[in-house]
């Protein structure tokens, strides 16, 4: 009734395969984007930036990357944290070596470097599948974290073993470092995430995305109808690592400001991103965002409700928060094992017919 | 060289020839010294009892198995060792005995994947979408829509194939093979598990594909009525050996074939 596609006719294939085929979807998404770009920067403060918006954007980028590999190409990876570390350290080295380089270019170059590393660690996927591949990628996680701990060149021989982002400006305004205003870091991340979300959608709806999905759904049949498995799998690893590398660079340079391999990029981060895409929906761009929102924003929301509204002690709230998040994850996975994106899809299908059952 | 069939279709030169193929898995010989040819424009059936090596033969042709001995000649050239996707690029498409569709994708995407050997825009244009990638997509979409019309599956265009009933899935799988616009179409039991009506539809599609597009078809099928009606020539396998090769009539009256496969009335 409110949400309908009847009457929304398509008269060309180009209109039929556009990004948001249903008019209302299109308007809502463009509305949200306009709000995010034009209104939020004027309202944003330090708290909203550091606790809500930046973590959401950074992890959404990581979830997009892992979703390309796991959700679209069917290759399970537990190396996300390690690849984020590659992105962060590449970003750091680039920032230090080329102080004049535009930050957008630094982040994208960090992504490209991560893509190359990802291809190398993706090579085992040509031989092993499923859980075994997950274990093989786990090796990359431990190896990369070890590497960034042990080789001082990566952290420029700093005494603490940590890397911290020097101040860099964009259009004369600092975008990294302590002086960066919240709206600047926010807009920087938002721009990157928006552009690359559209790019991810373009990739998965075309030839390359189909070759990934064919490998995911039935690899032998895919090869027999003409998908080269080597190219499909390695390109998925490359693109996925590119996204994850960019998210690592953003996490380090814009959100944390300084990083250390064990805490910032440990195995827990790999699992976090994997849970995001499972809860959000494997094989769905929207799912990456929903999953990232669920796991980054829900704890903040719960904490605010319990501590802010009910006035409960903070330690009690912290423990309850873990319990509640766990319970919510189970609830959503039981209601819809295919994730929040599927839940949304089913709701849309119902809404389209409402109030008539058929 | 061109000869005409009774119903006026043109049979051309040899399109594919297998020579002295021997395929063994460890000590088990799946195929022993098999030779036969497939001519351009014909419908060639491969029949035989279960475990005779029919599917193995198709797997050899589509490059999935590599025989220990023997050669495959395609369009007058000897084929070197090839990966299956390279064989697909040469123009050989196939369907599978137990449906091998991409279950998470829609009918349309499955068919578009069938055309993947002919799509070439690089990843940067794909990322941009507008421009060459979209133009290529639309050009191929038009071809795929023609196949959708031909098979009468317009209504399920956007349905994920995992939700479709068996008969329709078989049809979509045929569509995916057709989408490749291959020179040679290999069909592995296209009518298995279908009811009479679905079988008749499928027969009609196979004949139409052969007549309208001139596609050469090699098929494996157990329904003898279908095989005898459809095919121009039949090759009979049993225990990995070739029993007979000839027109349906010759094969039907061959004592060895009757003994091994067709059976005698009691």
Coordinates of C-alpha atoms in Angstrom, one line a residue:
Chain A
X1 CA 0.0 0.0 0.0
X2 CA 2.7 2.4 1.1
X3 CA 5.4 0.6 -0.7
X4 CA 4.5 -0.5 -4.2
X5 CA 6.0 -1.3 -7.5
X6 CA 2.9 -1.6 -9.5
X7 CA 2.6 1.2 -12.0
X8 CA 6.4 1.5 -12.0
X9 CA 7.0 0.3 -15.5
X10 CA 10.3 -0.2 -17.2
X11 CA 10.6 0.3 -20.9
X12 CA 14.3 -0.3 -21.4
X13 CA 16.7 -2.9 -20.1
X14 CA 18.9 0.0 -18.9
X15 CA 16.0 1.1 -16.6
X16 CA 15.3 -2.4 -15.6
X17 CA 18.8 -3.1 -14.4
X18 CA 19.4 0.2 -12.6
X19 CA 20.7 0.2 -9.0
X20 CA 17.3 0.9 -7.3
X21 CA 14.6 -0.4 -9.6
X22 CA 11.7 0.6 -7.3
X23 CA 11.0 4.3 -7.3
X24 CA 10.4 4.6 -3.5
X25 CA 13.7 2.8 -2.8
X26 CA 15.5 5.3 -5.0
X27 CA 13.9 8.3 -3.3
X28 CA 14.6 7.0 0.2
X29 CA 18.2 6.1 -0.5
X30 CA 19.0 9.4 -2.2
X31 CA 17.2 11.2 0.6
X32 CA 19.3 9.4 3.2
X33 CA 22.5 10.3 1.2
X34 CA 21.5 13.9 0.9
X35 CA 20.8 14.1 4.7
X36 CA 24.1 12.4 5.4
X37 CA 26.1 14.7 3.2
X38 CA 24.3 18.0 3.7
X39 CA 22.8 18.0 7.1
X40 CA 24.8 15.7 9.4
X41 CA 28.1 17.6 9.0
X42 CA 26.5 20.6 10.6
X43 CA 25.1 18.6 13.6
X44 CA 28.0 16.3 14.2
X45 CA 30.1 16.6 17.4
X46 CA 33.0 14.6 18.8
X47 CA 30.8 12.0 20.5
X48 CA 28.8 11.2 17.4
X49 CA 31.9 11.1 15.3
X50 CA 34.1 8.8 17.4
X51 CA 31.4 6.6 18.9
X52 CA 28.8 6.3 16.2
X53 CA 29.4 7.5 12.7
X54 CA 33.1 6.7 12.1
X55 CA 33.1 3.2 13.5
X56 CA 30.0 2.5 11.5
X57 CA 31.5 3.7 8.2
X58 CA 34.8 2.0 8.8
X59 CA 33.3 -1.3 9.6
X60 CA 30.8 -1.0 6.8
X61 CA 33.7 -0.7 4.4
X62 CA 35.3 -3.8 5.9
X63 CA 32.0 -5.7 5.8
X64 CA 31.6 -4.7 2.2
X65 CA 35.0 -6.1 1.4
X66 CA 34.5 -9.4 3.2
X67 CA 31.0 -9.8 1.8
X68 CA 32.5 -9.6 -1.7
X69 CA 34.8 -12.5 -0.9
X70 CA 32.6 -14.6 1.4
X71 CA 29.1 -13.6 0.4
X72 CA 29.5 -13.3 -3.3
X73 CA 32.4 -15.6 -4.1
X74 CA 31.8 -18.1 -1.3
X75 CA 35.4 -18.1 -0.1
X76 CA 35.4 -18.0 3.7
X77 CA 38.2 -15.8 5.1
X78 CA 39.4 -15.2 8.7
X79 CA 42.2 -13.0 7.6
X80 CA 40.2 -9.7 7.7
X81 CA 42.1 -8.3 10.7
X82 CA 45.4 -9.1 9.1
X83 CA 44.4 -7.4 5.8
X84 CA 43.2 -4.4 7.7
X85 CA 46.6 -4.2 9.3
X86 CA 48.2 -4.2 5.9
X87 CA 46.0 -1.3 4.9
X88 CA 46.8 0.6 8.0
X89 CA 50.5 0.1 7.8
X90 CA 50.6 0.8 4.1
X91 CA 48.7 4.0 4.8
X92 CA 51.1 4.9 7.6
X93 CA 54.2 4.3 5.4
X94 CA 52.7 6.3 2.5
X95 CA 51.7 9.2 4.8
X96 CA 55.2 9.4 6.2
X97 CA 57.0 8.9 2.9
X98 CA 54.9 11.3 0.8
X99 CA 53.5 14.0 3.1
X100 CA 52.2 16.0 0.2
X101 CA 50.0 13.1 -1.1
X102 CA 46.2 13.7 -1.1
X103 CA 44.6 11.5 1.7
X104 CA 42.1 10.0 -0.7
X105 CA 44.9 8.8 -2.9
X106 CA 46.8 7.5 0.2
X107 CA 43.8 5.4 1.3
X108 CA 43.2 4.1 -2.2
X109 CA 46.9 3.2 -2.6
X110 CA 46.8 1.5 0.8
X111 CA 43.9 -0.5 -0.6
X112 CA 45.8 -1.4 -3.7
X113 CA 48.7 -2.7 -1.7
X114 CA 46.4 -4.8 0.4
X115 CA 44.8 -6.1 -2.7
X116 CA 48.2 -7.4 -3.9
X117 CA 48.8 -9.0 -0.5
X118 CA 45.3 -10.5 -0.6
X119 CA 45.9 -12.1 -3.9
X120 CA 49.0 -13.9 -2.5
X121 CA 47.1 -15.2 0.5
X122 CA 44.2 -16.1 -1.8
X123 CA 46.3 -18.5 -3.8
X124 CA 45.5 -21.5 -1.5
X125 CA 41.8 -21.0 -2.3
X126 CA 42.5 -22.5 -5.7
X127 CA 43.0 -25.9 -3.9
X128 CA 41.1 -25.7 -0.7
X129 CA 37.5 -24.8 0.1
X130 CA 35.2 -24.1 3.0
X131 CA 36.4 -24.6 6.6
X132 CA 39.8 -25.6 5.4
X133 CA 40.2 -22.4 3.5
X134 CA 39.1 -20.5 6.6
X135 CA 41.9 -22.2 8.5
X136 CA 44.4 -21.3 5.8
X137 CA 43.4 -17.7 5.8
X138 CA 43.7 -17.8 9.6
X139 CA 47.4 -18.3 9.0
X140 CA 47.5 -15.0 7.1
X141 CA 45.9 -13.3 10.0
X142 CA 48.6 -14.5 12.5
X143 CA 51.4 -14.1 10.0
X144 CA 50.6 -10.5 9.2
X145 CA 50.1 -9.4 12.8
X146 CA 53.4 -11.1 13.7
X147 CA 55.1 -9.4 10.8
X148 CA 54.0 -5.9 11.9
X149 CA 55.1 -6.7 15.4
X150 CA 58.5 -8.0 14.6
X151 CA 59.7 -5.9 11.7
X152 CA 60.5 -2.4 13.0
X153 CA 60.7 -0.9 9.5
X154 CA 56.9 -1.1 9.3
X155 CA 56.5 1.2 12.4
X156 CA 59.5 3.3 11.5
X157 CA 61.5 2.0 14.5
X158 CA 59.2 3.9 17.0
X159 CA 60.0 3.0 20.6
X160 CA 56.4 2.1 21.5
X161 CA 56.0 -0.2 18.5
X162 CA 52.9 1.8 17.6
X163 CA 52.1 3.8 14.6
X164 CA 50.4 7.1 14.8
X165 CA 48.9 9.2 12.0
X166 CA 50.7 12.5 11.4
X167 CA 48.5 15.5 10.6
X168 CA 47.5 15.8 6.9
X169 CA 45.2 18.4 5.4
X170 CA 42.7 18.3 2.7
X171 CA 41.7 21.6 1.1
X172 CA 43.7 23.3 4.0
X173 CA 41.7 21.6 6.7
X174 CA 43.3 18.8 8.8
X175 CA 41.7 15.4 8.1
X176 CA 44.0 13.3 10.3
X177 CA 45.7 14.0 13.6
X178 CA 44.2 15.4 16.8
X179 CA 43.2 18.7 15.2
X180 CA 40.9 17.3 12.6
X181 CA 37.3 18.5 13.0
X182 CA 34.7 15.8 13.3
X183 CA 32.8 16.8 10.2
X184 CA 35.9 16.6 8.1
X185 CA 36.8 13.0 9.1
X186 CA 33.2 12.1 8.8
X187 CA 32.8 13.5 5.3
X188 CA 36.0 11.9 4.2
X189 CA 34.9 8.4 5.3
X190 CA 31.3 9.0 4.1
X191 CA 32.6 9.9 0.6
X192 CA 34.8 6.9 0.3
X193 CA 32.2 4.5 1.6
X194 CA 29.5 5.9 -0.6
X195 CA 31.6 5.8 -3.8
X196 CA 32.9 2.3 -3.1
X197 CA 29.5 0.9 -2.1
X198 CA 28.2 2.0 -5.6
X199 CA 31.3 0.5 -7.2
X200 CA 30.7 -2.8 -5.3
X201 CA 27.2 -2.9 -6.5
X202 CA 28.3 -2.2 -10.1
X203 CA 30.8 -5.1 -9.8
X204 CA 28.4 -7.6 -8.4
X205 CA 25.7 -6.9 -10.9
X206 CA 27.9 -7.4 -14.0
X207 CA 30.1 -10.0 -15.6
X208 CA 32.6 -10.2 -12.7
X209 CA 29.9 -10.5 -10.0
X210 CA 28.2 -13.3 -11.9
X211 CA 31.5 -15.1 -12.2
X212 CA 31.9 -14.8 -8.5
X213 CA 28.4 -16.0 -7.7
X214 CA 28.8 -18.9 -10.2
X215 CA 31.9 -20.0 -8.3
X216 CA 30.0 -19.7 -5.0
X217 CA 26.9 -21.6 -6.1
X218 CA 28.6 -24.4 -8.0
X219 CA 32.2 -24.2 -8.9
X220 CA 32.5 -27.2 -11.2
X221 CA 29.5 -26.1 -13.3
X222 CA 30.9 -22.6 -13.4
X223 CA 34.1 -23.8 -14.8
X224 CA 32.4 -25.9 -17.4
X225 CA 30.3 -23.1 -18.7
X226 CA 33.3 -20.9 -19.1
X227 CA 34.3 -19.2 -15.8
X228 CA 38.0 -19.4 -15.2
X229 CA 38.2 -20.3 -11.5
X230 CA 41.7 -18.9 -11.0
X231 CA 40.7 -15.5 -12.3
X232 CA 37.3 -15.4 -10.5
X233 CA 38.7 -16.4 -7.1
X234 CA 41.8 -14.2 -7.2
X235 CA 39.8 -11.2 -8.5
X236 CA 37.4 -11.7 -5.6
X237 CA 40.4 -11.8 -3.2
X238 CA 41.9 -8.7 -4.8
X239 CA 38.7 -6.6 -4.7
X240 CA 37.8 -7.8 -1.2
X241 CA 41.3 -7.1 0.2
X242 CA 41.2 -3.7 -1.5
X243 CA 38.1 -2.7 0.4
X244 CA 39.4 -4.2 3.6
X245 CA 42.7 -2.4 3.2
X246 CA 40.9 0.9 2.8
X247 CA 38.9 0.2 5.9
X248 CA 42.1 -0.6 7.8
X249 CA 43.6 2.7 6.6
X250 CA 40.5 4.6 7.6
X251 CA 40.4 2.9 11.0
X252 CA 44.0 3.8 11.7
X253 CA 44.3 7.2 10.2
X254 CA 40.9 8.8 10.8
X255 CA 39.2 6.9 13.6
X256 CA 41.9 5.6 16.0
X257 CA 44.7 8.0 15.1
X258 CA 47.2 5.4 16.3
X259 CA 47.3 1.7 16.1
X260 CA 49.1 -1.4 17.3
X261 CA 48.8 -4.7 15.5
X262 CA 47.6 -7.0 18.4
X263 CA 44.8 -4.8 19.7
X264 CA 43.6 -3.0 16.6
X265 CA 43.9 -5.8 14.1
X266 CA 43.7 -9.1 16.1
X267 CA 41.7 -12.2 15.3
X268 CA 38.7 -10.7 17.2
X269 CA 38.4 -8.1 14.4
X270 CA 38.3 -10.9 11.8
X271 CA 35.5 -12.6 13.6
X272 CA 33.7 -9.2 14.2
X273 CA 33.6 -8.6 10.4
X274 CA 32.5 -12.1 9.7
X275 CA 29.7 -11.9 12.2
X276 CA 28.6 -8.6 10.6
X277 CA 28.1 -10.1 7.2
X278 CA 26.5 -13.2 8.6
X279 CA 24.0 -11.1 10.6
X280 CA 23.6 -8.5 7.9
X281 CA 23.2 -11.0 5.0
X282 CA 25.7 -12.8 2.9
X283 CA 25.8 -11.8 -0.7
X284 CA 24.1 -8.4 -0.1
X285 CA 25.5 -4.9 -0.3
X286 CA 22.7 -3.6 2.0
X287 CA 23.5 -6.5 4.3
X288 CA 27.0 -5.3 4.9
X289 CA 25.7 -2.0 6.1
X290 CA 23.0 -3.5 8.2
X291 CA 25.4 -5.9 9.8
X292 CA 28.0 -3.2 10.5
X293 CA 25.3 -1.0 11.9
X294 CA 24.0 -3.8 14.1
X295 CA 27.3 -4.7 15.7
X296 CA 28.7 -1.1 16.0
X297 CA 25.6 0.9 16.9
X298 CA 23.6 -1.6 19.0
X299 CA 26.1 -1.6 21.9
X300 CA 26.2 2.2 21.9
X301 CA 22.4 2.3 21.9
X302 CA 22.0 -0.2 24.7
X303 CA 24.6 1.5 26.8
X304 CA 22.8 4.8 26.3
X305 CA 19.5 3.3 27.3
X306 CA 20.8 1.5 30.3
X307 CA 23.2 4.1 31.7
X308 CA 21.7 7.3 30.3
X309 CA 17.9 6.6 30.8
X310 CA 17.8 4.0 33.6
X311 CA 20.8 5.3 35.4
X312 CA 22.2 1.8 36.0
X313 CA 25.9 1.5 37.0
X314 CA 28.2 1.4 34.0
X315 CA 29.8 -2.0 34.9
X316 CA 26.4 -3.7 35.1
X317 CA 25.4 -2.1 31.9
X318 CA 28.5 -3.3 30.2
X319 CA 27.9 -6.9 31.1
X320 CA 24.2 -6.8 30.3
X321 CA 25.1 -5.3 27.0
X322 CA 27.1 -8.3 26.0
X323 CA 24.3 -10.6 27.0
X324 CA 21.7 -8.6 25.2
X325 CA 23.8 -8.4 22.0
X326 CA 24.3 -12.2 22.1
X327 CA 20.6 -12.7 22.6
X328 CA 19.7 -10.4 19.7
X329 CA 22.1 -12.1 17.4
X330 CA 20.5 -15.4 18.2
X331 CA 17.0 -13.9 17.8
X332 CA 17.7 -12.5 14.4
X333 CA 19.4 -15.6 13.1
X334 CA 16.5 -17.8 14.2
X335 CA 13.9 -15.4 12.7
X336 CA 15.9 -15.2 9.4
X337 CA 19.0 -17.3 9.0
X338 CA 19.9 -15.3 5.8
X339 CA 20.4 -12.2 7.7
X340 CA 18.8 -8.8 8.2
X341 CA 19.0 -8.0 4.4
X342 CA 16.8 -11.0 3.7
X343 CA 14.4 -9.9 6.5
X344 CA 14.1 -6.6 4.8
X345 CA 13.6 -8.2 1.5
X346 CA 10.8 -10.4 2.8
X347 CA 9.2 -7.4 4.5
X348 CA 9.3 -5.5 1.2
X349 CA 7.6 -8.3 -0.6
X350 CA 4.8 -8.4 2.0
X351 CA 4.5 -4.6 1.9
X352 CA 4.1 -4.6 -1.8
X353 CA 1.0 -6.8 -1.5
X354 CA -0.4 -5.4 1.6
X355 CA -3.3 -5.4 2.5
X356 CA -4.0 -8.2 0.1
X357 CA -2.5 -11.6 0.9
X358 CA -1.9 -12.6 -2.8
Chain B
X1 CA 29.7 -33.2 -48.3
X2 CA 26.4 -31.8 -47.1
X3 CA 23.7 -34.4 -46.9
X4 CA 20.0 -33.9 -46.2
X5 CA 17.9 -35.7 -43.7
X6 CA 14.4 -36.9 -44.4
X7 CA 12.9 -33.8 -42.9
X8 CA 15.2 -31.5 -44.9
X9 CA 17.8 -30.4 -42.4
X10 CA 21.4 -30.1 -43.6
X11 CA 24.0 -32.3 -42.1
X12 CA 27.5 -30.9 -42.7
X13 CA 31.1 -32.0 -42.1
X14 CA 32.4 -33.6 -39.0
X15 CA 32.3 -31.1 -36.1
X16 CA 33.8 -33.2 -33.4
X17 CA 35.6 -36.5 -33.5
X18 CA 36.8 -38.6 -30.6
X19 CA 39.5 -41.1 -31.5
X20 CA 40.4 -44.1 -29.5
X21 CA 39.6 -42.6 -26.1
X22 CA 40.6 -44.6 -23.1
X23 CA 39.8 -43.3 -19.7
X24 CA 40.7 -45.1 -16.5
X25 CA 40.2 -44.2 -12.8
X26 CA 42.9 -46.1 -11.1
X27 CA 42.3 -49.7 -12.2
X28 CA 38.8 -49.1 -13.4
X29 CA 38.4 -48.5 -17.1
X30 CA 35.5 -46.2 -17.6
X31 CA 36.0 -45.9 -21.4
X32 CA 38.0 -48.3 -23.6
X33 CA 39.1 -47.3 -27.1
X34 CA 36.0 -45.3 -28.0
X35 CA 35.8 -43.6 -31.4
X36 CA 32.9 -41.8 -33.0
X37 CA 32.2 -38.5 -34.6
X38 CA 29.5 -35.8 -34.5
X39 CA 28.6 -34.0 -37.7
X40 CA 27.6 -30.4 -38.0
X41 CA 23.9 -29.9 -37.6
X42 CA 22.9 -33.4 -36.5
X43 CA 21.4 -34.7 -33.3
X44 CA 23.6 -37.4 -32.0
X45 CA 22.4 -39.6 -29.1
X46 CA 24.6 -41.6 -26.8
X47 CA 22.8 -44.4 -25.1
X48 CA 23.7 -47.4 -22.9
X49 CA 22.9 -49.0 -19.5
X50 CA 23.8 -47.3 -16.3
X51 CA 27.6 -47.1 -15.7
X52 CA 28.3 -47.6 -19.4
X53 CA 30.5 -44.5 -19.5
X54 CA 28.1 -42.1 -21.2
X55 CA 28.5 -39.2 -18.8
X56 CA 32.3 -39.9 -18.7
X57 CA 32.3 -39.5 -22.4
X58 CA 30.6 -36.1 -22.2
X59 CA 33.0 -35.1 -19.4
X60 CA 35.9 -36.0 -21.7
X61 CA 34.4 -33.9 -24.5
X62 CA 33.9 -30.9 -22.2
X63 CA 37.4 -31.2 -20.9
X64 CA 36.5 -32.1 -17.3
X65 CA 38.2 -35.5 -17.6
X66 CA 41.5 -36.0 -19.4
X67 CA 41.7 -39.4 -21.0
X68 CA 44.8 -41.5 -20.7
X69 CA 44.8 -42.2 -24.4
X70 CA 43.1 -40.9 -27.4
X71 CA 42.4 -37.6 -29.1
X72 CA 39.6 -35.2 -29.3
X73 CA 39.3 -33.3 -32.6
X74 CA 37.1 -30.2 -32.7
X75 CA 36.4 -28.3 -36.0
X76 CA 39.2 -30.1 -37.7
X77 CA 41.9 -29.4 -35.1
X78 CA 43.3 -31.7 -32.5
X79 CA 42.6 -30.4 -29.1
X80 CA 45.5 -30.2 -26.6
X81 CA 45.0 -30.6 -22.9
X82 CA 42.5 -28.0 -21.9
X83 CA 40.8 -26.7 -18.9
X84 CA 37.0 -26.9 -19.0
X85 CA 36.5 -23.1 -19.3
X86 CA 38.8 -23.1 -22.4
X87 CA 36.7 -25.7 -24.0
X88 CA 33.6 -23.6 -23.2
X89 CA 35.3 -20.7 -25.0
X90 CA 35.8 -22.8 -28.1
X91 CA 32.1 -23.2 -28.4
X92 CA 31.0 -26.3 -26.5
X93 CA 28.1 -25.8 -24.0
X94 CA 26.5 -28.5 -21.8
X95 CA 23.8 -29.3 -19.3
X96 CA 24.2 -31.7 -16.4
X97 CA 22.5 -34.9 -15.4
X98 CA 21.6 -33.6 -11.9
X99 CA 20.8 -29.9 -12.3
X100 CA 23.8 -27.7 -11.8
X101 CA 22.2 -24.3 -11.8
X102 CA 23.5 -21.4 -9.7
X103 CA 20.8 -21.6 -7.1
X104 CA 21.4 -18.2 -5.4
X105 CA 21.0 -16.4 -8.7
X106 CA 17.9 -15.4 -10.7
X107 CA 16.9 -17.1 -13.9
X108 CA 18.1 -14.0 -15.8
X109 CA 21.5 -14.0 -14.1
X110 CA 21.9 -17.8 -14.7
X111 CA 21.3 -17.2 -18.4
X112 CA 23.6 -14.1 -18.5
X113 CA 26.3 -16.3 -16.9
X114 CA 25.9 -18.6 -19.8
X115 CA 27.1 -15.8 -22.0
X116 CA 30.2 -15.1 -19.8
X117 CA 32.6 -16.4 -22.4
X118 CA 31.5 -13.6 -24.7
X119 CA 31.7 -10.7 -22.3
X120 CA 34.9 -8.8 -22.0
X121 CA 34.7 -5.3 -20.4
X122 CA 37.4 -5.0 -17.8
X123 CA 37.0 -4.4 -14.1
X124 CA 37.4 -0.6 -14.3
X125 CA 34.6 -0.2 -16.7
X126 CA 32.6 -2.6 -14.7
X127 CA 33.2 -0.5 -11.6
X128 CA 32.0 2.6 -13.5
X129 CA 29.1 0.7 -15.1
X130 CA 28.0 3.7 -17.3
X131 CA 29.5 3.3 -20.7
X132 CA 31.0 0.1 -22.1
X133 CA 29.9 -2.2 -19.3
X134 CA 26.3 -1.1 -19.5
X135 CA 26.2 -1.3 -23.3
X136 CA 27.7 -4.8 -23.2
X137 CA 25.2 -5.8 -20.6
X138 CA 22.3 -4.6 -22.6
X139 CA 23.5 -6.2 -25.8
X140 CA 23.8 -9.5 -24.1
X141 CA 20.5 -9.0 -22.2
X142 CA 18.8 -8.7 -25.6
X143 CA 20.2 -12.0 -26.7
X144 CA 19.2 -13.6 -23.4
X145 CA 15.7 -12.2 -23.6
X146 CA 15.3 -13.9 -27.0
X147 CA 16.1 -17.3 -25.3
X148 CA 13.7 -16.5 -22.5
X149 CA 11.0 -15.9 -25.1
X150 CA 12.0 -19.1 -27.0
X151 CA 11.7 -21.2 -23.8
X152 CA 8.6 -19.3 -22.5
X153 CA 10.1 -18.5 -19.1
X154 CA 9.4 -14.8 -19.0
X155 CA 7.4 -15.0 -15.8
X156 CA 10.3 -16.5 -13.8
X157 CA 12.9 -14.1 -15.1
X158 CA 13.7 -12.6 -11.7
X159 CA 13.0 -15.6 -9.6
X160 CA 15.9 -17.2 -7.8
X161 CA 16.2 -20.6 -9.5
X162 CA 16.4 -22.4 -6.2
X163 CA 12.6 -21.7 -5.8
X164 CA 11.6 -23.1 -9.2
X165 CA 10.1 -26.6 -9.7
X166 CA 12.3 -29.3 -11.2
X167 CA 10.9 -29.2 -14.7
X168 CA 11.4 -25.4 -15.0
X169 CA 14.9 -25.8 -13.5
X170 CA 15.8 -28.2 -16.3
X171 CA 14.4 -25.7 -18.8
X172 CA 16.5 -22.9 -17.3
X173 CA 19.5 -25.1 -17.5
X174 CA 18.9 -25.7 -21.2
X175 CA 18.5 -21.9 -21.5
X176 CA 21.9 -21.3 -19.9
X177 CA 23.5 -23.7 -22.3
X178 CA 21.7 -22.1 -25.2
X179 CA 22.8 -18.6 -24.1
X180 CA 26.4 -19.5 -24.9
X181 CA 25.4 -19.8 -28.6
X182 CA 27.7 -22.8 -28.8
X183 CA 28.6 -24.8 -31.9
X184 CA 28.0 -28.0 -30.0
X185 CA 25.5 -28.5 -27.3
X186 CA 25.9 -31.5 -24.9
X187 CA 22.8 -32.5 -23.1
X188 CA 23.2 -35.0 -20.2
X189 CA 19.7 -36.6 -19.7
X190 CA 17.7 -33.5 -20.5
X191 CA 14.5 -35.4 -19.8
X192 CA 15.3 -37.3 -16.7
X193 CA 12.6 -37.2 -14.0
X194 CA 10.1 -35.3 -16.2
X195 CA 6.5 -36.1 -16.8
X196 CA 5.2 -36.8 -20.3
X197 CA 4.1 -33.2 -21.0
X198 CA 7.4 -31.8 -19.9
X199 CA 9.2 -34.4 -22.0
X200 CA 7.3 -33.4 -25.1
X201 CA 8.1 -29.7 -24.4
X202 CA 11.7 -30.5 -24.0
X203 CA 11.8 -32.6 -27.3
X204 CA 10.2 -29.7 -29.1
X205 CA 12.8 -27.3 -27.7
X206 CA 15.7 -29.6 -28.7
X207 CA 14.3 -30.0 -32.3
X208 CA 13.7 -26.2 -32.6
X209 CA 17.1 -25.3 -31.4
X210 CA 18.6 -27.7 -33.9
X211 CA 16.4 -26.5 -36.7
X212 CA 16.3 -22.7 -36.1
X213 CA 19.8 -22.1 -34.8
X214 CA 21.5 -25.0 -36.6
X215 CA 23.1 -26.1 -33.3
X216 CA 24.7 -29.5 -33.3
X217 CA 23.4 -31.5 -30.3
X218 CA 24.8 -34.6 -28.6
X219 CA 22.5 -36.0 -26.0
X220 CA 22.4 -38.8 -23.5
X221 CA 18.9 -40.1 -22.8
X222 CA 17.3 -43.2 -21.4
X223 CA 13.9 -42.8 -22.9
X224 CA 14.2 -44.9 -26.1
X225 CA 11.1 -43.4 -27.7
X226 CA 12.6 -40.0 -27.4
X227 CA 16.0 -41.1 -28.6
X228 CA 14.7 -43.0 -31.7
X229 CA 12.5 -40.1 -32.7
X230 CA 14.9 -37.2 -32.2
X231 CA 18.3 -38.4 -33.2
X232 CA 19.9 -38.8 -36.5
X233 CA 22.5 -41.2 -35.4
X234 CA 23.0 -43.2 -32.2
X235 CA 26.1 -44.5 -30.5
X236 CA 25.7 -47.3 -28.0
X237 CA 28.1 -47.8 -25.1
X238 CA 28.3 -50.7 -22.6
X239 CA 30.9 -51.2 -19.9
X240 CA 33.0 -48.5 -21.5
X241 CA 33.1 -50.1 -24.9
X242 CA 31.3 -49.1 -28.0
X243 CA 28.6 -51.6 -29.0
X244 CA 27.1 -50.1 -32.0
X245 CA 26.9 -46.9 -34.0
X246 CA 24.4 -46.0 -36.7
X247 CA 20.9 -44.7 -37.5
X248 CA 18.2 -45.4 -34.9
X249 CA 16.9 -48.2 -37.1
X250 CA 20.2 -49.9 -37.4
X251 CA 20.8 -49.7 -33.7
X252 CA 17.4 -50.9 -32.8
X253 CA 17.9 -54.1 -34.8
X254 CA 21.4 -54.8 -33.7
X255 CA 21.4 -58.0 -31.7
X256 CA 24.2 -56.9 -29.4
X257 CA 22.3 -53.8 -28.5
X258 CA 19.1 -55.7 -27.8
X259 CA 21.1 -58.1 -25.7
X260 CA 22.8 -55.5 -23.6
X261 CA 20.3 -52.7 -23.3
X262 CA 17.0 -52.7 -25.1
X263 CA 16.0 -56.2 -24.0
X264 CA 13.7 -58.7 -25.7
X265 CA 10.0 -59.2 -25.1
X266 CA 9.1 -62.3 -23.1

